[in-house]
mmCIF file of C-alpha atoms in Angstrom:
data_model
loop_
_atom_site.group_PDB
_atom_site.id
_atom_site.type_symbol
_atom_site.label_atom_id
_atom_site.label_comp_id
_atom_site.label_asym_id
_atom_site.label_seq_id
_atom_site.Cartn_x
_atom_site.Cartn_y
_atom_site.Cartn_z
ATOM 1 C CA CYS Y 713 200.737 207.565 102.123
ATOM 2 C CA ARG Y 714 202.574 207.918 98.838
ATOM 3 C CA SER Y 715 204.110 211.180 99.986
ATOM 4 C CA HIS Y 716 204.835 209.696 103.424
ATOM 5 C CA PRO Y 717 206.219 206.179 102.748
ATOM 6 C CA GLU Y 718 207.127 205.509 106.375
ATOM 7 C CA PHE Y 719 203.569 206.318 107.437
ATOM 8 C CA GLY Y 720 202.275 203.939 104.773
ATOM 9 C CA MET Y 721 204.639 201.247 106.003
ATOM 10 C CA LEU Y 722 203.323 201.567 109.555
ATOM 11 C CA CYS Y 723 199.739 201.393 108.288
ATOM 12 C CA ARG Y 724 200.422 198.190 106.356
ATOM 13 C CA ASN Y 725 202.315 196.589 109.237
ATOM 14 C CA GLN Y 726 199.378 197.299 111.561
ATOM 15 C CA GLY Y 727 196.869 195.910 109.058
ATOM 16 C CA LEU Y 728 195.311 199.273 108.194
ATOM 17 C CA MET Y 729 196.106 199.060 104.474
ATOM 18 C CA GLY Y 730 196.093 196.320 101.887
ATOM 19 C CA GLY Y 731 199.230 194.455 100.943
ATOM 20 C CA PRO Y 732 201.715 192.351 102.892
ATOM 21 C CA PRO Y 733 203.706 193.704 105.851
ATOM 22 C CA VAL Y 734 206.716 195.696 104.800
ATOM 23 C CA ALA Y 735 210.106 195.292 106.423
ATOM 24 C CA PRO Y 736 211.441 198.532 107.960
ATOM 25 C CA PRO Y 737 214.246 200.251 106.031
ATOM 26 C CA PRO Y 738 217.764 200.480 107.483
ATOM 27 C CA ALA Y 739 217.960 202.642 110.592
ATOM 28 C CA ALA Y 740 220.065 205.259 108.835
ATOM 29 C CA SER Y 741 217.297 205.966 106.315
ATOM 30 C CA TYR Y 742 214.362 205.726 108.671
ATOM 31 C CA GLY Y 743 212.505 209.035 108.927
ATOM 32 C CA GLY Y 744 208.967 210.411 109.120
ATOM 33 C CA TRP Y 745 206.759 208.554 111.585
ATOM 34 C CA GLY Y 746 209.322 206.680 113.611
ATOM 35 C CA GLY Y 747 212.915 206.750 114.719
ATOM 36 C CA ALA Y 748 216.052 204.731 114.228
ATOM 37 C CA ALA Y 749 215.141 202.335 117.017
ATOM 38 C CA ALA Y 750 211.769 201.622 115.433
ATOM 39 C CA ALA Y 751 213.531 200.018 112.503
ATOM 40 C CA SER Y 752 214.794 197.193 114.701
ATOM 41 C CA SER Y 753 211.509 195.299 115.035
ATOM 42 C CA TYR Y 754 207.723 195.510 115.146
ATOM 43 C CA ALA Y 755 206.490 193.782 118.279
ATOM 44 C CA GLU Y 756 202.915 192.617 118.675
ATOM 45 C CA PRO Y 757 201.001 195.567 120.213
ATOM 46 C CA SER Y 758 199.908 195.157 123.820
ATOM 47 C CA ALA Y 759 196.260 195.654 124.753
ATOM 48 C CA GLU Y 760 197.362 196.959 128.155
ATOM 49 C CA VAL Y 761 199.016 200.039 126.609
ATOM 50 C CA PRO Y 762 197.083 202.814 124.817
ATOM 51 C CA SER Y 763 197.078 202.277 121.074
ATOM 52 C CA VAL Y 764 198.174 204.861 118.539
ATOM 53 C CA HIS Y 765 196.102 204.919 115.365
ATOM 54 C CA PHE Y 766 197.830 206.549 112.407
ATOM 55 C CA ILE Y 767 194.990 208.178 110.520
ATOM 56 C CA ALA Y 768 194.841 209.702 107.052
ATOM 57 C CA LEU Y 769 192.053 212.032 105.955
ATOM 58 C CA ALA Y 770 190.347 210.716 102.836
ATOM 59 C CA SER Y 771 188.173 213.752 102.108
ATOM 60 C CA GLU Y 772 188.331 217.528 102.183
ATOM 61 C CA SER Y 773 188.800 219.060 105.604
ATOM 62 C CA LYS Y 774 189.409 222.458 107.136
ATOM 63 C CA ILE Y 775 192.516 220.851 108.593
ATOM 64 C CA THR Y 776 194.156 220.273 105.216
ATOM 65 C CA ALA Y 777 192.651 223.520 103.908
ATOM 66 C CA ALA Y 778 194.700 225.269 106.605
ATOM 67 C CA GLY Y 779 197.861 223.743 105.171
ATOM 68 C CA LEU Y 780 198.253 220.876 107.637
ATOM 69 C CA ALA Y 781 199.105 217.336 106.566
ATOM 70 C CA ALA Y 782 196.376 214.770 105.985
ATOM 71 C CA GLU Y 783 198.057 212.326 108.389
ATOM 72 C CA ALA Y 784 198.128 212.448 112.176
ATOM 73 C CA PRO Y 785 198.148 210.168 115.218
ATOM 74 C CA ALA Y 786 194.961 209.481 117.156
ATOM 75 C CA ILE Y 787 195.032 208.043 120.677
ATOM 76 C CA PRO Y 788 191.984 206.721 122.565
ATOM 77 C CA TYR Y 789 191.603 207.327 126.297
ATOM 78 C CA THR Y 790 190.274 204.751 128.750
ATOM 79 C CA LYS Y 791 190.094 204.954 132.528
ATOM 80 C CA ALA Y 792 191.809 201.575 132.787
ATOM 81 C CA GLN Y 793 194.888 203.130 131.149
ATOM 82 C CA LYS Y 794 194.732 206.522 132.841
ATOM 83 C CA GLU Y 795 198.286 206.329 134.224
ATOM 84 C CA TYR Y 796 199.614 206.624 130.679
ATOM 85 C CA PHE Y 797 197.896 210.000 130.271
ATOM 86 C CA SER Y 798 198.683 211.590 133.642
ATOM 87 C CA GLY Y 799 201.848 213.301 132.400
ATOM 88 C CA ALA Y 800 200.493 214.412 129.025
ATOM 89 C CA HIS Y 801 199.998 218.063 129.982
ATOM 90 C CA ASN Y 802 203.426 218.491 131.538
ATOM 91 C CA MET Y 803 205.163 216.804 128.607
ATOM 92 C CA LEU Y 804 203.340 219.027 126.128
ATOM 93 C CA CYS Y 805 204.361 222.071 128.175
ATOM 94 C CA GLU Y 806 207.993 221.237 127.426
ATOM 95 C CA PHE Y 807 207.290 222.177 123.812
ATOM 96 C CA VAL Y 808 204.516 224.777 123.895
ATOM 97 C CA ASP Y 809 202.043 226.560 126.142
ATOM 98 C CA PRO Y 810 198.905 224.449 125.553
ATOM 99 C CA SER Y 811 196.551 227.136 126.785
ATOM 100 C CA GLU Y 812 197.979 229.800 124.478
ATOM 101 C CA GLU Y 813 199.418 228.011 121.462
ATOM 102 C CA VAL Y 814 197.325 224.893 120.929
ATOM 103 C CA THR Y 815 193.698 224.930 119.832
ATOM 104 C CA PHE Y 816 191.580 222.107 121.232
ATOM 105 C CA GLU Y 817 188.245 221.541 119.496
ATOM 106 C CA ASP Y 818 186.052 219.027 121.270
ATOM 107 C CA ASP Y 819 183.713 217.125 118.978
ATOM 108 C CA PRO Y 820 181.797 214.541 121.025
ATOM 109 C CA ASP Y 821 179.307 213.777 118.250
ATOM 110 C CA GLY Y 822 181.581 213.961 115.198
ATOM 111 C CA VAL Y 823 179.745 216.999 113.840
ATOM 112 C CA LEU Y 824 182.665 219.442 113.557
ATOM 113 C CA PHE Y 825 185.100 216.935 112.062
ATOM 114 C CA PRO Y 826 183.145 214.059 110.505
ATOM 115 C CA GLU Y 827 186.081 213.314 108.203
ATOM 116 C CA VAL Y 828 188.391 212.904 111.214
ATOM 117 C CA SER Y 829 185.927 210.575 112.946
ATOM 118 C CA ALA Y 830 185.686 208.550 109.737
ATOM 119 C CA ALA Y 831 189.476 208.376 109.450
ATOM 120 C CA CYS Y 832 189.750 207.157 113.047
ATOM 121 C CA THR Y 833 187.300 204.311 112.550
ATOM 122 C CA ALA Y 834 188.934 203.465 109.217
ATOM 123 C CA ALA Y 835 192.242 203.149 111.085
ATOM 124 C CA GLY Y 836 190.753 200.681 113.538
ATOM 125 C CA ALA Y 837 189.675 202.919 116.426
ATOM 126 C CA GLU Y 838 186.304 202.368 118.061
ATOM 127 C CA GLU Y 839 183.643 204.957 117.339
ATOM 128 C CA ASN Y 840 183.927 207.638 119.985
ATOM 129 C CA GLY Y 841 183.930 211.344 120.616
ATOM 130 C CA ILE Y 842 187.051 213.161 119.453
ATOM 131 C CA CYS Y 843 189.111 216.182 120.398
ATOM 132 C CA VAL Y 844 191.224 217.706 117.627
ATOM 133 C CA ALA Y 845 194.347 219.569 118.745
ATOM 134 C CA THR Y 846 196.073 221.890 116.279
ATOM 135 C CA HIS Y 847 199.128 224.128 116.366
ATOM 136 C CA ALA Y 848 199.014 226.267 113.238
ATOM 137 C CA GLY Y 849 202.434 227.792 113.817
ATOM 138 C CA LEU Y 850 204.147 224.403 113.936
ATOM 139 C CA GLY Y 851 201.921 222.823 111.316
ATOM 140 C CA ALA Y 852 200.922 220.056 113.728
ATOM 141 C CA TRP Y 853 197.673 218.368 114.662
ATOM 142 C CA ALA Y 854 196.578 215.291 116.570
ATOM 143 C CA VAL Y 855 193.469 213.586 117.864
ATOM 144 C CA GLY Y 856 192.284 212.315 121.224
ATOM 145 C CA LEU Y 857 189.334 209.932 121.499
ATOM 146 C CA GLY Y 858 187.145 208.987 124.435
ATOM 147 C CA PRO Y 859 183.644 209.029 125.905
ATOM 148 C CA GLY Y 860 184.320 212.021 128.171
ATOM 149 C CA HIS Y 861 185.618 215.529 127.556
ATOM 150 C CA GLU Y 862 188.476 215.354 130.058
ATOM 151 C CA GLY Y 863 189.707 212.018 128.741
ATOM 152 C CA ARG Y 864 189.629 213.261 125.149
ATOM 153 C CA MET Y 865 191.637 216.332 126.140
ATOM 154 C CA ARG Y 866 194.305 214.249 127.864
ATOM 155 C CA ALA Y 867 194.524 211.921 124.881
ATOM 156 C CA ALA Y 868 194.769 214.859 122.477
ATOM 157 C CA LYS Y 869 197.626 216.324 124.536
ATOM 158 C CA LEU Y 870 199.430 212.998 124.518
ATOM 159 C CA ALA Y 871 198.963 212.657 120.756
ATOM 160 C CA MET Y 872 200.183 216.227 120.183
ATOM 161 C CA THR Y 873 203.230 215.517 122.342
ATOM 162 C CA LEU Y 874 203.950 212.544 120.105
ATOM 163 C CA VAL Y 875 203.760 214.749 116.990
ATOM 164 C CA LEU Y 876 206.066 217.413 118.403
ATOM 165 C CA CYS Y 877 208.527 214.802 119.668
ATOM 166 C CA GLN Y 878 208.604 213.275 116.205
ATOM 167 C CA ASN Y 879 208.999 216.623 114.453
ATOM 168 C CA GLN Y 880 211.906 217.598 116.694
ATOM 169 C CA GLY Y 881 213.576 214.184 116.746
ATOM 170 C CA LYS Y 882 212.940 213.625 120.456
ATOM 171 C CA LEU Y 883 210.982 210.369 120.499
ATOM 172 C CA GLU Y 884 213.833 208.410 122.047
ATOM 173 C CA GLU Y 885 214.627 211.128 124.599
ATOM 174 C CA PHE Y 886 211.057 211.564 125.793
ATOM 175 C CA GLY Y 887 210.376 207.846 125.677
ATOM 176 C CA THR Y 888 213.357 207.203 127.931
ATOM 177 C CA ASN Y 889 212.642 210.040 130.357
ATOM 178 C CA ASN Y 890 208.910 209.277 130.566
ATOM 179 C CA PRO Y 891 208.509 205.485 130.942
ATOM 180 C CA GLU Y 892 204.745 205.296 130.384
ATOM 181 C CA PHE Y 893 205.015 207.473 127.285
ATOM 182 C CA GLY Y 894 207.915 205.314 126.152
ATOM 183 C CA LEU Y 895 205.707 202.231 126.325
ATOM 184 C CA VAL Y 896 203.058 203.975 124.215
ATOM 185 C CA LEU Y 897 205.678 204.839 121.594
ATOM 186 C CA ALA Y 898 207.117 201.317 121.661
ATOM 187 C CA ASN Y 899 203.649 199.800 121.412
ATOM 188 C CA ALA Y 900 203.146 201.828 118.221
ATOM 189 C CA GLY Y 901 206.469 200.680 116.798
ATOM 190 C CA LEU Y 902 208.031 204.140 116.977
ATOM 191 C CA ILE Y 903 210.893 203.346 119.358
ATOM 192 C CA GLU Y 904 212.415 200.299 120.991
ATOM 193 C CA ASN Y 905 210.701 199.173 124.172
ATOM 194 C CA PRO Y 906 212.478 201.101 126.978
ATOM 195 C CA ARG Y 907 212.187 198.110 129.313
ATOM 196 C CA LYS Y 908 214.066 195.946 126.831
ATOM 197 C CA LYS Y 909 216.759 198.618 126.587
ATOM 198 C CA ARG Y 910 217.223 198.570 130.358
ATOM 199 C CA ARG Y 911 217.499 194.784 130.319
ATOM 200 C CA LYS Y 912 220.208 194.967 127.664
ATOM 201 C CA GLY Y 913 222.116 197.445 129.799
ATOM 202 C CA GLY Y 914 221.980 195.095 132.754
ATOM 203 C CA GLY Y 915 220.120 197.567 134.968
ATOM 204 C CA GLN Y 916 217.223 196.764 137.248
ATOM 205 C CA TRP Y 917 213.670 197.907 136.728
#
């Protein structure tokens, strides 16, 4: 978190690290995990929207050995929130071809990536099976959690979409064009709640 101060700030504000909450920096200087709109406020997360756990590997891993960062988002899948994951594949396809460019490694028992499972629980996620998605060419990885293979895959695709949106500065754009995804991003403090933006503009929703 020292090399990624914004990531550390998010961890502290969500109670994942010691120390008091840290006020977001001015929008103009806000980078890394988040966007300009995220600097406006940190709303209390909603239990009705899928949570995003910002994890950091604390031990050696083949992920970091491959040159990828130690930090990544992890999103748990639940059937009660399935509508938030329905567009994950199509959104990811706007960046890459998931079947050709992204490697999905399903690890239901935490045997392949015990350090990732440990990082997820350390970040506040419930113990669960994981699916690790990696894109070596873009230096990106993300994690999906869930009791079933299909759910983990959908969550991993959604988490990877988040990474690629962040890396290409498209969090606001995708959050606006994909309302459910926008709520996930807002719930994580990465963008302003799109519903609040529509209220400010005087539109109906």
